[in-house]
Short mmCIF file of the C-alpha atoms (twelve columns), coordinates in Angstrom:
data_MODEL
# 
_entry.id   MODEL 
# 
loop_
_atom_site.group_PDB 
_atom_site.id 
_atom_site.type_symbol 
_atom_site.label_atom_id 
_atom_site.label_alt_id 
_atom_site.label_comp_id 
_atom_site.label_asym_id 
_atom_site.label_seq_id 
_atom_site.Cartn_x 
_atom_site.Cartn_y 
_atom_site.Cartn_z 
_atom_site.pdbx_PDB_model_num 
ATOM 1   C CA . MET A 1   6.306  -58.731 -60.939 1 
ATOM 2   C CA . ALA A 2   6.896  -55.254 -62.566 1 
ATOM 3   C CA . GLU A 3   2.824  -54.944 -62.315 1 
ATOM 4   C CA . ASP A 4   2.945  -55.588 -58.762 1 
ATOM 5   C CA . ASN A 5   5.723  -52.938 -58.083 1 
ATOM 6   C CA . HIS A 6   3.820  -50.417 -60.136 1 
ATOM 7   C CA . ASN A 7   0.526  -51.042 -58.198 1 
ATOM 8   C CA . GLU A 8   2.669  -50.970 -54.911 1 
ATOM 9   C CA . GLU A 9   4.126  -47.569 -55.590 1 
ATOM 10  C CA . GLU A 10  0.589  -46.181 -56.713 1 
ATOM 11  C CA . LYS A 11  -0.442 -47.226 -53.377 1 
ATOM 12  C CA . LEU A 12  2.270  -45.366 -51.877 1 
ATOM 13  C CA . ASP A 13  1.553  -42.215 -53.767 1 
ATOM 14  C CA . LYS A 14  -1.980 -42.523 -52.527 1 
ATOM 15  C CA . ASP A 15  -1.136 -42.959 -49.203 1 
ATOM 16  C CA . SER A 16  1.273  -40.253 -49.191 1 
ATOM 17  C CA . LEU A 17  -1.348 -37.800 -51.036 1 
ATOM 18  C CA . SER A 18  -3.561 -38.735 -48.118 1 
ATOM 19  C CA . ARG A 19  -1.088 -37.777 -45.476 1 
ATOM 20  C CA . ARG A 20  -0.411 -34.336 -47.081 1 
ATOM 21  C CA . LYS A 21  -4.093 -33.462 -47.553 1 
ATOM 22  C CA . PHE A 22  -4.822 -34.380 -43.503 1 
ATOM 23  C CA . LEU A 23  -1.659 -32.328 -42.795 1 
ATOM 24  C CA . ARG A 24  -2.860 -29.441 -45.134 1 
ATOM 25  C CA . ASN A 25  -6.603 -29.743 -43.534 1 
ATOM 26  C CA . SER A 26  -5.640 -30.345 -39.835 1 
ATOM 27  C CA . GLY A 27  -1.836 -29.637 -39.628 1 
ATOM 28  C CA . PHE A 28  -1.473 -25.939 -40.394 1 
ATOM 29  C CA . ALA A 29  -0.767 -25.633 -36.859 1 
ATOM 30  C CA . VAL A 30  1.477  -28.448 -36.739 1 
ATOM 31  C CA . GLY A 31  3.846  -26.502 -38.922 1 
ATOM 32  C CA . GLY A 32  2.577  -23.264 -36.983 1 
ATOM 33  C CA . LEU A 33  3.336  -24.966 -33.552 1 
ATOM 34  C CA . ALA A 34  6.684  -26.077 -34.621 1 
ATOM 35  C CA . VAL A 35  7.954  -22.938 -36.662 1 
ATOM 36  C CA . GLY A 36  5.183  -20.127 -36.272 1 
ATOM 37  C CA . GLY A 37  4.640  -17.899 -39.251 1 
ATOM 38  C CA . VAL A 38  1.339  -17.207 -41.226 1 
ATOM 39  C CA . LEU A 39  0.248  -20.932 -41.191 1 
ATOM 40  C CA . GLY A 40  0.530  -20.965 -37.372 1 
ATOM 41  C CA . SER A 41  -1.851 -18.028 -37.123 1 
ATOM 42  C CA . VAL A 42  -4.540 -18.976 -39.347 1 
ATOM 43  C CA . ILE A 43  -6.001 -21.463 -36.638 1 
ATOM 44  C CA . PRO A 44  -6.707 -19.815 -33.074 1 
ATOM 45  C CA . TRP A 45  -4.638 -21.401 -30.378 1 
ATOM 46  C CA . GLY A 46  -5.661 -19.346 -27.367 1 
ATOM 47  C CA . ASN A 47  -2.518 -17.142 -27.892 1 
ATOM 48  C CA . GLU A 48  -4.108 -14.501 -25.705 1 
ATOM 49  C CA . GLU A 49  -4.626 -16.639 -22.979 1 
ATOM 50  C CA . LYS A 50  -1.037 -17.839 -23.432 1 
ATOM 51  C CA . GLU A 51  0.437  -14.377 -23.339 1 
ATOM 52  C CA . GLN A 52  -1.397 -13.407 -20.518 1 
ATOM 53  C CA . GLN A 53  -0.177 -16.346 -18.444 1 
ATOM 54  C CA . GLN A 54  3.259  -15.759 -19.580 1 
ATOM 55  C CA . ALA A 55  3.028  -12.014 -18.666 1 
ATOM 56  C CA . ALA A 56  1.667  -13.357 -15.079 1 
ATOM 57  C CA . ASN A 57  4.608  -15.511 -14.769 1 
ATOM 58  C CA . GLU A 58  7.132  -12.820 -15.676 1 
ATOM 59  C CA . THR A 59  5.740  -10.528 -12.810 1 
ATOM 60  C CA . LYS A 60  6.076  -13.437 -10.190 1 
ATOM 61  C CA . ASN A 61  9.167  -12.840 -7.891  1 
ATOM 62  C CA . PHE A 62  10.026 -16.419 -6.759  1 
ATOM 63  C CA . ASN A 63  12.767 -15.254 -4.638  1 
ATOM 64  C CA . GLN A 64  9.742  -13.968 -2.225  1 
ATOM 65  C CA . ALA A 65  9.135  -17.344 -0.544  1 
ATOM 66  C CA . LEU A 66  9.190  -18.043 3.094   1 
ATOM 67  C CA . MET A 67  12.380 -20.175 4.394   1 
ATOM 68  C CA . ASN A 68  12.378 -19.447 7.942   1 
ATOM 69  C CA . PHE A 69  8.869  -17.918 9.309   1 
ATOM 70  C CA . ASN A 70  5.662  -19.574 9.602   1 
ATOM 71  C CA . GLN A 71  2.897  -17.030 8.212   1 
ATOM 72  C CA . VAL A 72  2.099  -15.591 11.734  1 
ATOM 73  C CA . GLU A 73  5.617  -14.579 12.432  1 
ATOM 74  C CA . PHE A 74  6.093  -13.176 8.862   1 
ATOM 75  C CA . GLN A 75  3.038  -10.958 9.169   1 
ATOM 76  C CA . VAL A 76  4.186  -9.783  12.708  1 
ATOM 77  C CA . VAL A 77  7.793  -8.991  11.325  1 
ATOM 78  C CA . GLU A 78  6.301  -7.230  8.115   1 
ATOM 79  C CA . ALA A 79  4.133  -5.074  10.180  1 
ATOM 80  C CA . ALA A 80  6.818  -3.849  12.562  1 
ATOM 81  C CA . THR A 81  9.328  -3.303  9.801   1 
ATOM 82  C CA . GLU A 82  6.667  -0.935  8.207   1 
ATOM 83  C CA . ARG A 83  6.448  1.199   11.425  1 
ATOM 84  C CA . ILE A 84  10.204 1.339   11.541  1 
ATOM 85  C CA . PHE A 85  10.500 2.234   7.985   1 
ATOM 86  C CA . PRO A 86  7.296  3.455   6.976   1 
ATOM 87  C CA . GLU A 87  5.985  4.558   3.684   1 
ATOM 88  C CA . ASP A 88  5.723  8.366   2.998   1 
ATOM 89  C CA . ASP A 89  5.793  11.004  0.406   1 
ATOM 90  C CA . LEU A 90  9.152  10.001  -0.536  1 
ATOM 91  C CA . GLY A 91  8.825  6.608   -1.231  1 
ATOM 92  C CA . PRO A 92  7.623  3.117   -0.399  1 
ATOM 93  C CA . GLY A 93  8.032  1.468   3.262   1 
ATOM 94  C CA . ALA A 94  9.491  -1.894  4.564   1 
ATOM 95  C CA . LYS A 95  6.261  -3.849  3.553   1 
ATOM 96  C CA . SER A 96  6.454  -2.589  -0.123  1 
ATOM 97  C CA . LEU A 97  10.150 -3.174  -0.530  1 
ATOM 98  C CA . GLY A 98  9.979  -6.866  0.828   1 
ATOM 99  C CA . VAL A 99  11.987 -6.231  3.702   1 
ATOM 100 C CA . ALA A 100 10.324 -9.188  5.806   1 
ATOM 101 C CA . PHE A 101 11.225 -11.471 2.975   1 
ATOM 102 C CA . TYR A 102 15.019 -10.375 3.410   1 
ATOM 103 C CA . ILE A 103 14.923 -10.835 7.149   1 
ATOM 104 C CA . ASP A 104 13.476 -14.347 6.613   1 
ATOM 105 C CA . HIS A 105 15.946 -15.389 4.095   1 
ATOM 106 C CA . GLN A 106 18.842 -14.170 6.040   1 
ATOM 107 C CA . LEU A 107 17.609 -15.857 9.329   1 
ATOM 108 C CA . ALA A 108 17.298 -19.191 7.211   1 
ATOM 109 C CA . GLY A 109 20.840 -19.253 6.246   1 
ATOM 110 C CA . SER A 110 24.340 -18.824 7.828   1 
ATOM 111 C CA . TYR A 111 23.663 -15.623 9.374   1 
ATOM 112 C CA . GLY A 112 20.624 -16.998 11.213  1 
ATOM 113 C CA . PHE A 113 22.500 -19.847 12.692  1 
ATOM 114 C CA . ASN A 114 25.728 -17.581 13.785  1 
ATOM 115 C CA . ALA A 115 27.621 -19.600 11.569  1 
ATOM 116 C CA . ARG A 116 30.674 -17.102 11.762  1 
ATOM 117 C CA . ASP A 117 30.323 -16.202 15.182  1 
ATOM 118 C CA . TYR A 118 32.049 -17.836 18.459  1 
ATOM 119 C CA . MET A 119 29.495 -19.606 19.920  1 
ATOM 120 C CA . ASN A 120 30.946 -21.648 22.711  1 
ATOM 121 C CA . PRO A 121 30.567 -21.161 26.741  1 
ATOM 122 C CA . PRO A 122 31.015 -19.953 28.782  1 
ATOM 123 C CA . PHE A 123 28.504 -16.898 28.409  1 
ATOM 124 C CA . PHE A 124 28.478 -13.924 30.466  1 
ATOM 125 C CA . HIS A 125 26.472 -10.797 30.422  1 
ATOM 126 C CA . GLY A 126 28.245 -7.981  28.043  1 
ATOM 127 C CA . GLU A 127 28.346 -4.297  28.243  1 
ATOM 128 C CA . LYS A 128 25.890 -2.746  25.320  1 
ATOM 129 C CA . THR A 129 29.077 -1.850  23.377  1 
ATOM 130 C CA . GLN A 130 30.410 -5.446  23.339  1 
ATOM 131 C CA . GLY A 131 27.108 -6.632  21.214  1 
ATOM 132 C CA . TYR A 132 25.058 -9.771  21.986  1 
ATOM 133 C CA . GLN A 133 27.037 -12.289 24.144  1 
ATOM 134 C CA . GLY A 134 24.320 -15.060 24.749  1 
ATOM 135 C CA . ARG A 135 24.139 -18.668 23.495  1 
ATOM 136 C CA . LEU A 136 20.979 -18.039 21.449  1 
ATOM 137 C CA . LYS A 137 21.295 -18.046 17.576  1 
ATOM 138 C CA . ARG A 138 19.880 -15.076 15.712  1 
ATOM 139 C CA . ARG A 139 16.902 -17.054 14.432  1 
ATOM 140 C CA . GLU A 140 16.096 -18.106 17.996  1 
ATOM 141 C CA . ILE A 141 16.309 -14.650 19.236  1 
ATOM 142 C CA . PHE A 142 13.712 -13.605 16.573  1 
ATOM 143 C CA . ARG A 143 11.101 -16.456 17.302  1 
ATOM 144 C CA . ILE A 144 11.354 -15.591 20.869  1 
ATOM 145 C CA . GLY A 145 11.198 -11.985 20.259  1 
ATOM 146 C CA . ILE A 146 7.952  -11.916 17.937  1 
ATOM 147 C CA . ARG A 147 6.208  -14.465 20.628  1 
ATOM 148 C CA . GLU A 148 6.917  -11.721 23.367  1 
ATOM 149 C CA . MET A 149 5.790  -9.042  21.089  1 
ATOM 150 C CA . GLN A 150 2.608  -10.856 20.620  1 
ATOM 151 C CA . ASN A 151 2.116  -11.411 24.005  1 
ATOM 152 C CA . TYR A 152 2.751  -8.186  25.248  1 
ATOM 153 C CA . SER A 153 0.631  -6.702  22.557  1 
ATOM 154 C CA . HIS A 154 -2.289 -8.802  23.998  1 
ATOM 155 C CA . GLU A 155 -1.401 -7.752  27.554  1 
ATOM 156 C CA . LYS A 156 -1.278 -4.141  26.825  1 
ATOM 157 C CA . PHE A 157 -3.974 -3.851  24.170  1 
ATOM 158 C CA . GLU A 158 -5.788 -7.404  24.288  1 
ATOM 159 C CA . LYS A 159 -5.027 -7.675  20.398  1 
ATOM 160 C CA . GLY A 160 -2.290 -9.307  18.628  1 
ATOM 161 C CA . PHE A 161 0.440  -7.072  17.043  1 
ATOM 162 C CA . THR A 162 -0.755 -6.918  13.429  1 
ATOM 163 C CA . ASP A 163 -4.182 -5.960  14.826  1 
ATOM 164 C CA . LEU A 164 -3.200 -2.920  16.546  1 
ATOM 165 C CA . THR A 165 -3.523 0.470   15.226  1 
ATOM 166 C CA . ALA A 166 -0.052 2.201   13.841  1 
ATOM 167 C CA . GLU A 167 0.266  4.155   17.023  1 
ATOM 168 C CA . GLU A 168 -0.159 1.092   19.408  1 
ATOM 169 C CA . GLN A 169 2.470  -0.699  17.529  1 
ATOM 170 C CA . ASP A 170 4.907  2.220   17.908  1 
ATOM 171 C CA . THR A 171 4.452  1.871   21.410  1 
ATOM 172 C CA . VAL A 172 4.994  -1.884  21.897  1 
ATOM 173 C CA . LEU A 173 8.122  -1.016  19.692  1 
ATOM 174 C CA . THR A 174 9.205  1.865   21.746  1 
ATOM 175 C CA . ASP A 175 8.640  0.034   24.793  1 
ATOM 176 C CA . PHE A 176 10.967 -2.968  23.697  1 
ATOM 177 C CA . ALA A 177 13.523 -0.292  22.486  1 
ATOM 178 C CA . GLU A 178 13.587 1.401   25.864  1 
ATOM 179 C CA . ASP A 179 13.657 -1.942  28.023  1 
ATOM 180 C CA . ASN A 180 10.177 -1.405  29.252  1 
ATOM 181 C CA . VAL A 181 9.283  -5.079  28.660  1 
ATOM 182 C CA . ASN A 182 10.726 -7.363  31.209  1 
ATOM 183 C CA . LEU A 183 11.729 -10.500 29.343  1 
ATOM 184 C CA . THR A 184 13.887 -13.499 31.005  1 
ATOM 185 C CA . THR A 185 14.998 -15.084 27.765  1 
ATOM 186 C CA . ILE A 186 16.216 -12.277 25.715  1 
ATOM 187 C CA . SER A 187 16.855 -8.327  25.807  1 
ATOM 188 C CA . ALA A 188 13.810 -6.557  24.840  1 
ATOM 189 C CA . SER A 189 16.213 -3.704  23.246  1 
ATOM 190 C CA . GLY A 190 18.670 -6.244  22.169  1 
ATOM 191 C CA . PHE A 191 15.894 -7.801  19.809  1 
ATOM 192 C CA . PHE A 192 14.568 -4.340  18.760  1 
ATOM 193 C CA . ASN A 193 17.934 -3.358  17.582  1 
ATOM 194 C CA . LEU A 194 18.559 -6.420  15.802  1 
ATOM 195 C CA . LEU A 195 15.057 -5.990  14.199  1 
ATOM 196 C CA . ARG A 196 15.912 -2.467  13.067  1 
ATOM 197 C CA . SER A 197 19.282 -3.254  11.977  1 
ATOM 198 C CA . MET A 198 18.122 -6.046  9.764   1 
ATOM 199 C CA . THR A 199 15.101 -3.745  8.514   1 
ATOM 200 C CA . LEU A 200 17.543 -1.108  7.200   1 
ATOM 201 C CA . GLU A 201 19.613 -3.950  5.743   1 
ATOM 202 C CA . GLY A 202 16.504 -4.920  3.908   1 
ATOM 203 C CA . VAL A 203 15.663 -1.721  2.487   1 
ATOM 204 C CA . TYR A 204 19.058 -1.118  1.121   1 
ATOM 205 C CA . SER A 205 20.878 -4.435  0.193   1 
ATOM 206 C CA . ASP A 206 20.990 -5.802  -3.153  1 
ATOM 207 C CA . PRO A 207 17.407 -6.762  -4.669  1 
ATOM 208 C CA . LEU A 208 19.048 -10.502 -5.026  1 
ATOM 209 C CA . TYR A 209 18.650 -11.138 -1.355  1 
ATOM 210 C CA . GLY A 210 14.934 -10.369 -1.208  1 
ATOM 211 C CA . GLY A 211 14.631 -6.916  -0.168  1 
ATOM 212 C CA . ASN A 212 14.845 -3.557  -1.839  1 
ATOM 213 C CA . ARG A 213 12.138 -4.562  -4.359  1 
ATOM 214 C CA . ASN A 214 12.660 -3.184  -7.702  1 
ATOM 215 C CA . MET A 215 15.676 -1.159  -6.152  1 
ATOM 216 C CA . GLU A 216 13.125 1.494   -4.689  1 
ATOM 217 C CA . GLY A 217 15.370 1.584   -1.649  1 
ATOM 218 C CA . TRP A 218 18.116 2.939   -3.609  1 
ATOM 219 C CA . LYS A 219 16.398 4.987   -5.894  1 
ATOM 220 C CA . MET A 220 15.177 7.076   -2.831  1 
ATOM 221 C CA . ARG A 221 18.774 7.715   -2.094  1 
ATOM 222 C CA . ASP A 222 20.054 8.269   -6.073  1 
ATOM 223 C CA . TYR A 223 22.414 5.240   -5.166  1 
ATOM 224 C CA . PRO A 224 23.493 3.652   -8.323  1 
ATOM 225 C CA . GLY A 225 23.650 0.015   -7.217  1 
ATOM 226 C CA . ASP A 226 26.295 -2.238  -8.451  1 
ATOM 227 C CA . GLN A 227 27.947 -0.776  -11.403 1 
ATOM 228 C CA . MET A 228 30.799 -2.489  -12.941 1 
ATOM 229 C CA . ASN A 229 32.731 0.675   -13.868 1 
ATOM 230 C CA . TYR A 230 32.057 4.558   -14.247 1 
ATOM 231 C CA . THR A 231 34.238 5.128   -17.174 1 
ATOM 232 C CA . LYS A 232 31.494 7.176   -19.110 1 
ATOM 233 C CA . VAL A 233 31.090 9.695   -16.550 1 
ATOM 234 C CA . ILE A 234 34.061 9.694   -14.050 1 
ATOM 235 C CA . GLU A 235 35.603 12.927  -15.794 1 
ATOM 236 C CA . SER A 236 32.375 14.711  -16.003 1 
ATOM 237 C CA . GLU A 237 32.158 17.796  -13.493 1 
ATOM 238 C CA . GLU A 238 28.511 17.517  -13.217 1 
ATOM 239 C CA . PHE A 239 26.331 15.443  -11.286 1 
ATOM 240 C CA . GLN A 240 25.009 12.148  -13.302 1 
ATOM 241 C CA . GLN A 241 21.897 10.690  -12.633 1 
ATOM 242 C CA . ILE A 242 22.462 6.530   -13.053 1 
ATOM 243 C CA . GLU A 243 19.897 4.107   -13.392 1 
ATOM 244 C CA . PRO A 244 20.644 1.659   -10.115 1 
ATOM 245 C CA . ARG A 245 21.729 -2.020  -11.320 1 
ATOM 246 C CA . SER A 246 21.465 -5.218  -9.320  1 
ATOM 247 C CA . LEU A 247 23.962 -7.920  -9.006  1 
ATOM 248 C CA . ARG A 248 21.758 -10.118 -11.078 1 
ATOM 249 C CA . ASP A 249 21.792 -7.725  -14.088 1 
ATOM 250 C CA . HIS A 250 25.328 -9.053  -14.361 1 
ATOM 251 C CA . MET A 251 24.251 -12.648 -14.635 1 
# 
């Protein structure tokens, strides 16, 4: 019996040595994969490729995904907002700032459904100072307005809005702003004013909402964004340049 136990222990030792030898030869990376360190760097594991993939993932902005527009509608809005707030020597325009994404996200939420507005009939034609008085929701106004901009562009220039030159796009937008376009469902100027207002919101709103990419809109105006306090500079008599902060910087 003692001899059998001795043979069994010897066999276990050999098995253990065999496993350790296997792990030593092929499992450097097992330890390296688990805890890193020198052993993990002995065998090439495509670290460069993984680092590149990680860097690519870090540059993606998953906040910029369409929630309301289709691709054609988005492209029209992106082109129109760029003409309202174009890129120049002072900084980026609406397209680079992601304003069309801001508008898309707002229309997909409660703002687009007029959730906080009184929307029950009867509906009367209001004065310009009273704002919009109709039954259509903002997301519906945008859908109709985009379609009418496309129709008017084809009627006037025989091309879609995104295929027009910058000057031609300005002509279309000006005609909408001055009510030179006859629309039956919505007010041309009402749609333009809503588009212009939301464009400016997208330029200067917190990046958390889809626009003002990289806080470039704030940087153009030296606006500090969402600071928790100003205790470090409040007593200074000189102007202080403060790096802007987003709401997400406090998360």
